[in-house]
Amino acid sequence: MGDRVRAWHPDVPLLREVYHASFDHAYPLHAHDDWAVMLVDSGAVTYSLDGSAHHAAPSALTLLPPGIPHDGRSAVRGERYRKRVLYVRPDWLPGGVAEFVARRPTLTDAFSLAAARRIHSVLRHPGEAMAAEHALLAVRESVLAHVGRSAATPRDAPLARRLRRLLDDRFAESFTIASAARDLGAHPSHLVRVFSQTYGIAPYRYLVTRRVGAARRLLLEGGRPADVAARTGFHDQAHLTRHFRRVLGVTPALFAAASR
């Protein structure tokens, strides 16, 4: 099996690049401008970060801070490893976090791993930028807890209601949590926390249910699935079908046929 590498720039706030690789490559000492958030899917990697030795395996999420030198190689000489990396802008995390993470760059909790894997999973499908953005904010929360910087979120029902009105009014548009946060004068992470705290559902999940509900009504009125997808904010018919089936248990076409 030959070396395989894939890299691209996703249209997701803060996320600059996604990089997938399968090879046996030894990286020399170097530093990134961005945060590197690495999943090792098979094999294992040993690396030096800021002069200390570390190990990256499939059971861990590895964080490589911007500007801090590191290298990397297969933990077993001659054995390939497979990894997926997210390169995230330096302002993803507040100042002072990088130095702490350089000493403790490994997260092993199930929540962090699931959130990081979800980013890669949803990026396989067009139209899922907000889902990836939400998962990236979830990883951010995990890192802040890891470094002891998480804080209790005060209740802010008025802000949550303002976001809900925005989602209700603009559910058919393409937008991001970051753009909603700018409109509402809040940090994206805070916006997600207060909405989830107030309504018991994440903003992204709420938005999807609003879109599916609108699609359901249009299908009952005789709309074609492809036209309904375009009118309700989905990227295409396949995007609508994936979420419609997840929420309602059937495809839009089957639902429309059964309602006639």
PDB file of C-alpha atoms in Angstrom:
ATOM      1  CA  MET A   1       0.000   0.000   0.000  1.00  0.00           C
ATOM      2  CA  GLY A   2       1.452   3.360  -1.045  1.00  0.00           C
ATOM      3  CA  ASP A   3       1.529   6.609   0.835  1.00  0.00           C
ATOM      4  CA  ARG A   4      -1.787   8.449   0.848  1.00  0.00           C
ATOM      5  CA  VAL A   5      -2.255  12.114   1.636  1.00  0.00           C
ATOM      6  CA  ARG A   6      -5.269  14.415   1.326  1.00  0.00           C
ATOM      7  CA  ALA A   7      -5.537  18.062   2.381  1.00  0.00           C
ATOM      8  CA  TRP A   8      -8.185  20.736   1.858  1.00  0.00           C
ATOM      9  CA  HIS A   9      -9.521  24.033   3.193  1.00  0.00           C
ATOM     10  CA  PRO A  10     -13.043  23.573   4.608  1.00  0.00           C
ATOM     11  CA  ASP A  11     -15.478  26.483   4.792  1.00  0.00           C
ATOM     12  CA  VAL A  12     -15.723  26.319   8.589  1.00  0.00           C
ATOM     13  CA  PRO A  13     -14.936  29.267  10.917  1.00  0.00           C
ATOM     14  CA  LEU A  14     -11.538  28.952  12.654  1.00  0.00           C
ATOM     15  CA  LEU A  15     -10.703  25.723  10.797  1.00  0.00           C
ATOM     16  CA  ARG A  16      -7.954  26.469   8.287  1.00  0.00           C
ATOM     17  CA  GLU A  17      -7.048  23.041   6.956  1.00  0.00           C
ATOM     18  CA  VAL A  18      -7.873  19.354   7.216  1.00  0.00           C
ATOM     19  CA  TYR A  19      -5.081  16.868   6.561  1.00  0.00           C
ATOM     20  CA  HIS A  20      -5.368  13.084   6.277  1.00  0.00           C
ATOM     21  CA  ALA A  21      -2.271  10.929   5.810  1.00  0.00           C
ATOM     22  CA  SER A  22      -1.278   7.289   5.835  1.00  0.00           C
ATOM     23  CA  PHE A  23       2.474   6.683   5.605  1.00  0.00           C
ATOM     24  CA  ASP A  24       5.691   6.054   7.520  1.00  0.00           C
ATOM     25  CA  HIS A  25       7.132   9.544   7.615  1.00  0.00           C
ATOM     26  CA  ALA A  26       9.516  10.995  10.189  1.00  0.00           C
ATOM     27  CA  TYR A  27       8.934  14.728  10.660  1.00  0.00           C
ATOM     28  CA  PRO A  28      11.940  16.865  11.549  1.00  0.00           C
ATOM     29  CA  LEU A  29      11.662  19.472  14.286  1.00  0.00           C
ATOM     30  CA  HIS A  30       9.246  22.181  13.140  1.00  0.00           C
ATOM     31  CA  ALA A  31       6.447  24.485  14.370  1.00  0.00           C
ATOM     32  CA  HIS A  32       2.989  25.435  13.079  1.00  0.00           C
ATOM     33  CA  ASP A  33       1.260  28.816  12.928  1.00  0.00           C
ATOM     34  CA  ASP A  34      -1.984  27.105  13.996  1.00  0.00           C
ATOM     35  CA  TRP A  35      -3.203  24.608  16.553  1.00  0.00           C
ATOM     36  CA  ALA A  36      -2.881  21.040  15.249  1.00  0.00           C
ATOM     37  CA  VAL A  37      -5.546  18.668  16.603  1.00  0.00           C
ATOM     38  CA  MET A  38      -4.493  15.117  15.717  1.00  0.00           C
ATOM     39  CA  LEU A  39      -6.266  11.778  15.727  1.00  0.00           C
ATOM     40  CA  VAL A  40      -4.164   8.672  15.117  1.00  0.00           C
ATOM     41  CA  ASP A  41      -6.438   6.031  13.587  1.00  0.00           C
ATOM     42  CA  SER A  42      -3.936   3.191  13.296  1.00  0.00           C
ATOM     43  CA  GLY A  43      -0.367   2.622  14.387  1.00  0.00           C
ATOM     44  CA  ALA A  44       1.178   5.047  16.862  1.00  0.00           C
ATOM     45  CA  VAL A  45       3.354   8.145  16.778  1.00  0.00           C
ATOM     46  CA  THR A  46       6.103   9.237  19.117  1.00  0.00           C
ATOM     47  CA  TYR A  47       7.017  12.887  19.176  1.00  0.00           C
ATOM     48  CA  SER A  48       8.960  15.498  21.071  1.00  0.00           C
ATOM     49  CA  LEU A  49       7.082  18.670  22.013  1.00  0.00           C
ATOM     50  CA  ASP A  50       8.961  21.575  23.549  1.00  0.00           C
ATOM     51  CA  GLY A  51      11.775  19.176  24.508  1.00  0.00           C
ATOM     52  CA  SER A  52       9.617  16.468  26.168  1.00  0.00           C
ATOM     53  CA  ALA A  53       8.775  13.037  24.732  1.00  0.00           C
ATOM     54  CA  HIS A  54       5.147  12.002  24.119  1.00  0.00           C
ATOM     55  CA  HIS A  55       3.142   9.202  22.505  1.00  0.00           C
ATOM     56  CA  ALA A  56       0.047   9.505  20.281  1.00  0.00           C
ATOM     57  CA  ALA A  57      -2.204   6.456  19.895  1.00  0.00           C
ATOM     58  CA  PRO A  58      -5.772   5.803  18.627  1.00  0.00           C
ATOM     59  CA  SER A  59      -7.156   6.141  22.153  1.00  0.00           C
ATOM     60  CA  ALA A  60      -6.064   9.787  22.467  1.00  0.00           C
ATOM     61  CA  LEU A  61      -6.546  13.235  20.979  1.00  0.00           C
ATOM     62  CA  THR A  62      -3.233  15.074  20.570  1.00  0.00           C
ATOM     63  CA  LEU A  63      -2.939  18.878  20.671  1.00  0.00           C
ATOM     64  CA  LEU A  64       0.108  20.596  19.190  1.00  0.00           C
ATOM     65  CA  PRO A  65       0.118  24.309  20.078  1.00  0.00           C
ATOM     66  CA  PRO A  66       1.076  27.035  17.596  1.00  0.00           C
ATOM     67  CA  GLY A  67       4.670  28.219  17.632  1.00  0.00           C
ATOM     68  CA  ILE A  68       6.025  25.404  19.826  1.00  0.00           C
ATOM     69  CA  PRO A  69       8.556  23.076  18.114  1.00  0.00           C
ATOM     70  CA  HIS A  70       7.805  19.380  17.742  1.00  0.00           C
ATOM     71  CA  ASP A  71       8.783  16.419  15.579  1.00  0.00           C
ATOM     72  CA  GLY A  72       7.116  13.051  14.936  1.00  0.00           C
ATOM     73  CA  ARG A  73       7.731   9.500  13.736  1.00  0.00           C
ATOM     74  CA  SER A  74       6.174   6.045  13.808  1.00  0.00           C
ATOM     75  CA  ALA A  75       6.431   4.485  17.243  1.00  0.00           C
ATOM     76  CA  VAL A  76       7.590   1.282  15.534  1.00  0.00           C
ATOM     77  CA  ARG A  77      10.387   1.711  13.013  1.00  0.00           C
ATOM     78  CA  GLY A  78       9.183   0.901   9.511  1.00  0.00           C
ATOM     79  CA  GLU A  79       5.514   0.622  10.507  1.00  0.00           C
ATOM     80  CA  ARG A  80       2.967   2.894   8.863  1.00  0.00           C
ATOM     81  CA  TYR A  81       0.567   5.075  10.809  1.00  0.00           C
ATOM     82  CA  ARG A  82      -2.665   6.752   9.758  1.00  0.00           C
ATOM     83  CA  LYS A  83      -3.661  10.143  11.110  1.00  0.00           C
ATOM     84  CA  ARG A  84      -6.201  12.930  10.669  1.00  0.00           C
ATOM     85  CA  VAL A  85      -5.295  16.487  11.615  1.00  0.00           C
ATOM     86  CA  LEU A  86      -7.311  19.684  12.025  1.00  0.00           C
ATOM     87  CA  TYR A  87      -5.347  22.920  11.730  1.00  0.00           C
ATOM     88  CA  VAL A  88      -7.201  25.551  13.737  1.00  0.00           C
ATOM     89  CA  ARG A  89      -6.479  29.273  13.971  1.00  0.00           C
ATOM     90  CA  PRO A  90      -4.411  30.447  16.955  1.00  0.00           C
ATOM     91  CA  ASP A  91      -7.335  32.448  18.389  1.00  0.00           C
ATOM     92  CA  TRP A  92      -9.391  29.251  18.739  1.00  0.00           C
ATOM     93  CA  LEU A  93      -8.171  29.204  22.342  1.00  0.00           C
ATOM     94  CA  PRO A  94      -7.359  32.112  24.699  1.00  0.00           C
ATOM     95  CA  GLY A  95      -3.843  33.288  25.447  1.00  0.00           C
ATOM     96  CA  GLY A  96      -1.788  31.343  27.941  1.00  0.00           C
ATOM     97  CA  VAL A  97      -3.299  27.971  27.058  1.00  0.00           C
ATOM     98  CA  ALA A  98      -0.532  26.925  24.650  1.00  0.00           C
ATOM     99  CA  GLU A  99       2.152  26.727  27.332  1.00  0.00           C
ATOM    100  CA  PHE A 100       0.014  24.461  29.525  1.00  0.00           C
ATOM    101  CA  VAL A 101      -0.969  22.226  26.608  1.00  0.00           C
ATOM    102  CA  ALA A 102       2.691  21.871  25.618  1.00  0.00           C
ATOM    103  CA  ARG A 103       3.213  20.130  28.962  1.00  0.00           C
ATOM    104  CA  ARG A 104       0.016  18.036  28.771  1.00  0.00           C
ATOM    105  CA  PRO A 105      -0.873  17.641  25.069  1.00  0.00           C
ATOM    106  CA  THR A 106      -3.035  14.517  25.341  1.00  0.00           C
ATOM    107  CA  LEU A 107      -6.798  14.243  25.907  1.00  0.00           C
ATOM    108  CA  THR A 108      -8.197  10.757  26.446  1.00  0.00           C
ATOM    109  CA  ASP A 109     -11.802  11.413  27.484  1.00  0.00           C
ATOM    110  CA  ALA A 110     -14.536   9.930  25.284  1.00  0.00           C
ATOM    111  CA  PHE A 111     -16.255  13.301  24.732  1.00  0.00           C
ATOM    112  CA  SER A 112     -13.171  14.949  23.191  1.00  0.00           C
ATOM    113  CA  LEU A 113     -12.454  11.979  20.943  1.00  0.00           C
ATOM    114  CA  ALA A 114     -16.079  11.756  19.779  1.00  0.00           C
ATOM    115  CA  ALA A 115     -16.251  15.487  19.016  1.00  0.00           C
ATOM    116  CA  ALA A 116     -13.006  15.427  17.008  1.00  0.00           C
ATOM    117  CA  ARG A 117     -14.110  12.357  15.068  1.00  0.00           C
ATOM    118  CA  ARG A 118     -17.465  13.978  14.356  1.00  0.00           C
ATOM    119  CA  ILE A 119     -15.754  16.924  12.680  1.00  0.00           C
ATOM    120  CA  HIS A 120     -14.053  14.617  10.201  1.00  0.00           C
ATOM    121  CA  SER A 121     -17.242  12.613   9.745  1.00  0.00           C
ATOM    122  CA  VAL A 122     -19.548  15.528   8.943  1.00  0.00           C
ATOM    123  CA  LEU A 123     -16.981  17.155   6.647  1.00  0.00           C
ATOM    124  CA  ARG A 124     -17.461  14.194   4.300  1.00  0.00           C
ATOM    125  CA  HIS A 125     -20.869  15.665   3.440  1.00  0.00           C
ATOM    126  CA  PRO A 126     -21.575  19.060   1.846  1.00  0.00           C
ATOM    127  CA  GLY A 127     -23.755  21.462   3.794  1.00  0.00           C
ATOM    128  CA  GLU A 128     -22.496  20.429   7.240  1.00  0.00           C
ATOM    129  CA  ALA A 129     -20.240  23.387   8.040  1.00  0.00           C
ATOM    130  CA  MET A 130     -22.263  24.347  11.133  1.00  0.00           C
ATOM    131  CA  ALA A 131     -22.146  20.773  12.433  1.00  0.00           C
ATOM    132  CA  ALA A 132     -18.351  20.815  12.124  1.00  0.00           C
ATOM    133  CA  GLU A 133     -18.200  24.261  13.713  1.00  0.00           C
ATOM    134  CA  HIS A 134     -20.303  23.076  16.653  1.00  0.00           C
ATOM    135  CA  ALA A 135     -18.066  20.027  17.197  1.00  0.00           C
ATOM    136  CA  LEU A 136     -14.954  22.215  17.013  1.00  0.00           C
ATOM    137  CA  LEU A 137     -16.389  24.436  19.747  1.00  0.00           C
ATOM    138  CA  ALA A 138     -17.061  21.275  21.783  1.00  0.00           C
ATOM    139  CA  VAL A 139     -13.398  20.294  21.498  1.00  0.00           C
ATOM    140  CA  ARG A 140     -12.501  23.820  22.599  1.00  0.00           C
ATOM    141  CA  GLU A 141     -14.586  23.382  25.747  1.00  0.00           C
ATOM    142  CA  SER A 142     -12.799  20.109  26.483  1.00  0.00           C
ATOM    143  CA  VAL A 143      -9.396  21.734  26.119  1.00  0.00           C
ATOM    144  CA  LEU A 144     -10.371  24.563  28.469  1.00  0.00           C
ATOM    145  CA  ALA A 145     -11.531  21.995  31.033  1.00  0.00           C
ATOM    146  CA  HIS A 146      -8.266  20.105  30.516  1.00  0.00           C
ATOM    147  CA  VAL A 147      -6.230  23.199  31.390  1.00  0.00           C
ATOM    148  CA  GLY A 148      -8.510  24.289  34.230  1.00  0.00           C
ATOM    149  CA  ARG A 149      -9.900  27.312  32.415  1.00  0.00           C
ATOM    150  CA  SER A 150     -13.561  26.299  32.121  1.00  0.00           C
ATOM    151  CA  ALA A 151     -16.065  28.352  34.078  1.00  0.00           C
ATOM    152  CA  ALA A 152     -19.722  28.044  35.001  1.00  0.00           C
ATOM    153  CA  THR A 153     -21.993  29.633  32.421  1.00  0.00           C
ATOM    154  CA  PRO A 154     -24.445  32.119  33.918  1.00  0.00           C
ATOM    155  CA  ARG A 155     -27.970  31.717  32.655  1.00  0.00           C
ATOM    156  CA  ASP A 156     -28.838  34.143  29.891  1.00  0.00           C
ATOM    157  CA  ALA A 157     -32.300  33.297  28.637  1.00  0.00           C
ATOM    158  CA  PRO A 158     -32.688  36.630  26.785  1.00  0.00           C
ATOM    159  CA  LEU A 159     -29.590  35.883  24.677  1.00  0.00           C
ATOM    160  CA  ALA A 160     -30.838  32.337  24.047  1.00  0.00           C
ATOM    161  CA  ARG A 161     -34.209  33.705  22.934  1.00  0.00           C
ATOM    162  CA  ARG A 162     -32.513  36.142  20.564  1.00  0.00           C
ATOM    163  CA  LEU A 163     -30.578  33.283  18.959  1.00  0.00           C
ATOM    164  CA  ARG A 164     -33.755  31.212  18.724  1.00  0.00           C
ATOM    165  CA  ARG A 165     -35.538  34.040  16.917  1.00  0.00           C
ATOM    166  CA  LEU A 166     -32.590  34.346  14.536  1.00  0.00           C
ATOM    167  CA  LEU A 167     -32.675  30.599  13.810  1.00  0.00           C
ATOM    168  CA  ASP A 168     -36.449  30.680  13.327  1.00  0.00           C
ATOM    169  CA  ASP A 169     -36.278  33.665  10.984  1.00  0.00           C
ATOM    170  CA  ARG A 170     -33.283  32.514   8.948  1.00  0.00           C
ATOM    171  CA  PHE A 171     -33.466  28.710   9.036  1.00  0.00           C
ATOM    172  CA  ALA A 172     -33.498  28.508   5.216  1.00  0.00           C
ATOM    173  CA  GLU A 173     -30.265  30.530   4.934  1.00  0.00           C
ATOM    174  CA  SER A 174     -26.682  29.289   5.106  1.00  0.00           C
ATOM    175  CA  PHE A 175     -24.884  30.816   8.071  1.00  0.00           C
ATOM    176  CA  THR A 176     -22.566  29.895  10.915  1.00  0.00           C
ATOM    177  CA  ILE A 177     -22.526  30.071  14.677  1.00  0.00           C
ATOM    178  CA  ALA A 178     -19.699  32.583  14.326  1.00  0.00           C
ATOM    179  CA  SER A 179     -21.802  34.921  12.178  1.00  0.00           C
ATOM    180  CA  ALA A 180     -24.758  34.592  14.572  1.00  0.00           C
ATOM    181  CA  ALA A 181     -22.423  35.379  17.471  1.00  0.00           C
ATOM    182  CA  ARG A 182     -21.221  38.533  15.710  1.00  0.00           C
ATOM    183  CA  ASP A 183     -24.811  39.622  15.108  1.00  0.00           C
ATOM    184  CA  LEU A 184     -25.695  39.028  18.762  1.00  0.00           C
ATOM    185  CA  GLY A 185     -22.475  40.376  20.292  1.00  0.00           C
ATOM    186  CA  ALA A 186     -21.446  37.131  22.004  1.00  0.00           C
ATOM    187  CA  HIS A 187     -18.632  34.593  21.793  1.00  0.00           C
ATOM    188  CA  PRO A 188     -19.671  31.516  19.765  1.00  0.00           C
ATOM    189  CA  SER A 189     -18.917  29.136  22.653  1.00  0.00           C
ATOM    190  CA  HIS A 190     -20.967  31.209  25.086  1.00  0.00           C
ATOM    191  CA  LEU A 191     -23.821  31.374  22.598  1.00  0.00           C
ATOM    192  CA  VAL A 192     -23.886  27.574  22.236  1.00  0.00           C
ATOM    193  CA  ARG A 193     -23.740  27.069  26.000  1.00  0.00           C
ATOM    194  CA  VAL A 194     -26.576  29.445  26.916  1.00  0.00           C
ATOM    195  CA  PHE A 195     -28.824  28.148  24.121  1.00  0.00           C
ATOM    196  CA  SER A 196     -28.209  24.518  25.100  1.00  0.00           C
ATOM    197  CA  GLN A 197     -28.709  25.398  28.766  1.00  0.00           C
ATOM    198  CA  THR A 198     -31.996  27.214  28.090  1.00  0.00           C
ATOM    199  CA  TYR A 199     -33.612  24.887  25.549  1.00  0.00           C
ATOM    200  CA  GLY A 200     -31.926  21.541  26.153  1.00  0.00           C
ATOM    201  CA  ILE A 201     -30.756  21.241  22.548  1.00  0.00           C
ATOM    202  CA  ALA A 202     -27.713  22.571  20.708  1.00  0.00           C
ATOM    203  CA  PRO A 203     -28.329  25.400  18.201  1.00  0.00           C
ATOM    204  CA  TYR A 204     -27.244  23.238  15.275  1.00  0.00           C
ATOM    205  CA  ARG A 205     -29.651  20.447  16.223  1.00  0.00           C
ATOM    206  CA  TYR A 206     -32.448  22.976  16.686  1.00  0.00           C
ATOM    207  CA  LEU A 207     -31.752  24.446  13.246  1.00  0.00           C
ATOM    208  CA  VAL A 208     -31.897  21.021  11.613  1.00  0.00           C
ATOM    209  CA  THR A 209     -35.240  20.232  13.259  1.00  0.00           C
ATOM    210  CA  ARG A 210     -36.654  23.565  12.042  1.00  0.00           C
ATOM    211  CA  ARG A 211     -35.523  22.752   8.507  1.00  0.00           C
ATOM    212  CA  VAL A 212     -36.931  19.230   8.650  1.00  0.00           C
ATOM    213  CA  GLY A 213     -40.240  20.541   9.989  1.00  0.00           C
ATOM    214  CA  ALA A 214     -40.511  23.056   7.161  1.00  0.00           C
ATOM    215  CA  ALA A 215     -39.572  20.368   4.615  1.00  0.00           C
ATOM    216  CA  ARG A 216     -42.248  18.082   6.001  1.00  0.00           C
ATOM    217  CA  ARG A 217     -44.948  20.710   5.466  1.00  0.00           C
ATOM    218  CA  LEU A 218     -43.808  21.437   1.909  1.00  0.00           C
ATOM    219  CA  LEU A 219     -43.743  17.737   1.057  1.00  0.00           C
ATOM    220  CA  LEU A 220     -47.315  17.389   2.337  1.00  0.00           C
ATOM    221  CA  GLU A 221     -48.256  20.248   0.004  1.00  0.00           C
ATOM    222  CA  GLY A 222     -46.890  18.267  -2.954  1.00  0.00           C
ATOM    223  CA  GLY A 223     -43.394  19.718  -3.201  1.00  0.00           C
ATOM    224  CA  ARG A 224     -40.678  17.705  -4.941  1.00  0.00           C
ATOM    225  CA  PRO A 225     -37.859  16.656  -2.581  1.00  0.00           C
ATOM    226  CA  ALA A 226     -35.158  18.453  -4.587  1.00  0.00           C
ATOM    227  CA  ASP A 227     -37.164  21.710  -4.608  1.00  0.00           C
ATOM    228  CA  VAL A 228     -38.041  21.317  -0.933  1.00  0.00           C
ATOM    229  CA  ALA A 229     -34.358  20.863  -0.044  1.00  0.00           C
ATOM    230  CA  ALA A 230     -33.461  24.131  -1.779  1.00  0.00           C
ATOM    231  CA  ARG A 231     -36.317  26.021  -0.081  1.00  0.00           C
ATOM    232  CA  THR A 232     -35.533  24.826   3.444  1.00  0.00           C
ATOM    233  CA  GLY A 233     -31.794  25.451   3.708  1.00  0.00           C
ATOM    234  CA  PHE A 234     -30.403  22.031   2.822  1.00  0.00           C
ATOM    235  CA  HIS A 235     -27.429  21.790   0.483  1.00  0.00           C
ATOM    236  CA  ASP A 236     -29.169  19.338  -1.830  1.00  0.00           C
ATOM    237  CA  GLN A 237     -31.660  16.478  -1.836  1.00  0.00           C
ATOM    238  CA  ALA A 238     -29.132  14.037  -0.351  1.00  0.00           C
ATOM    239  CA  HIS A 239     -28.508  16.454   2.537  1.00  0.00           C
ATOM    240  CA  LEU A 240     -32.261  16.708   3.156  1.00  0.00           C
ATOM    241  CA  THR A 241     -32.694  12.933   2.947  1.00  0.00           C
ATOM    242  CA  ARG A 242     -29.942  12.231   5.476  1.00  0.00           C
ATOM    243  CA  HIS A 243     -31.452  14.509   8.126  1.00  0.00           C
ATOM    244  CA  PHE A 244     -35.095  13.769   7.296  1.00  0.00           C
ATOM    245  CA  ARG A 245     -34.480  10.051   7.762  1.00  0.00           C
ATOM    246  CA  ARG A 246     -32.578  10.626  11.010  1.00  0.00           C
ATOM    247  CA  VAL A 247     -35.365  12.777  12.494  1.00  0.00           C
ATOM    248  CA  LEU A 248     -38.480  11.076  11.104  1.00  0.00           C
ATOM    249  CA  GLY A 249     -37.294   7.573  10.253  1.00  0.00           C
ATOM    250  CA  VAL A 250     -38.225   7.668   6.544  1.00  0.00           C
ATOM    251  CA  THR A 251     -36.933   9.334   3.413  1.00  0.00           C
ATOM    252  CA  PRO A 252     -38.648  12.472   2.068  1.00  0.00           C
ATOM    253  CA  ALA A 253     -39.795  10.557  -1.025  1.00  0.00           C
ATOM    254  CA  LEU A 254     -41.415   7.808   1.047  1.00  0.00           C
ATOM    255  CA  PHE A 255     -43.007  10.342   3.376  1.00  0.00           C
ATOM    256  CA  ALA A 256     -44.433  12.269   0.414  1.00  0.00           C
ATOM    257  CA  ALA A 257     -45.768   9.109  -1.260  1.00  0.00           C
ATOM    258  CA  ALA A 258     -47.404   7.918   1.976  1.00  0.00           C
ATOM    259  CA  SER A 259     -49.156  11.244   2.478  1.00  0.00           C
ATOM    260  CA  ARG A 260     -50.899  11.228  -0.877  1.00  0.00           C
TER     261      ARG A 260
END
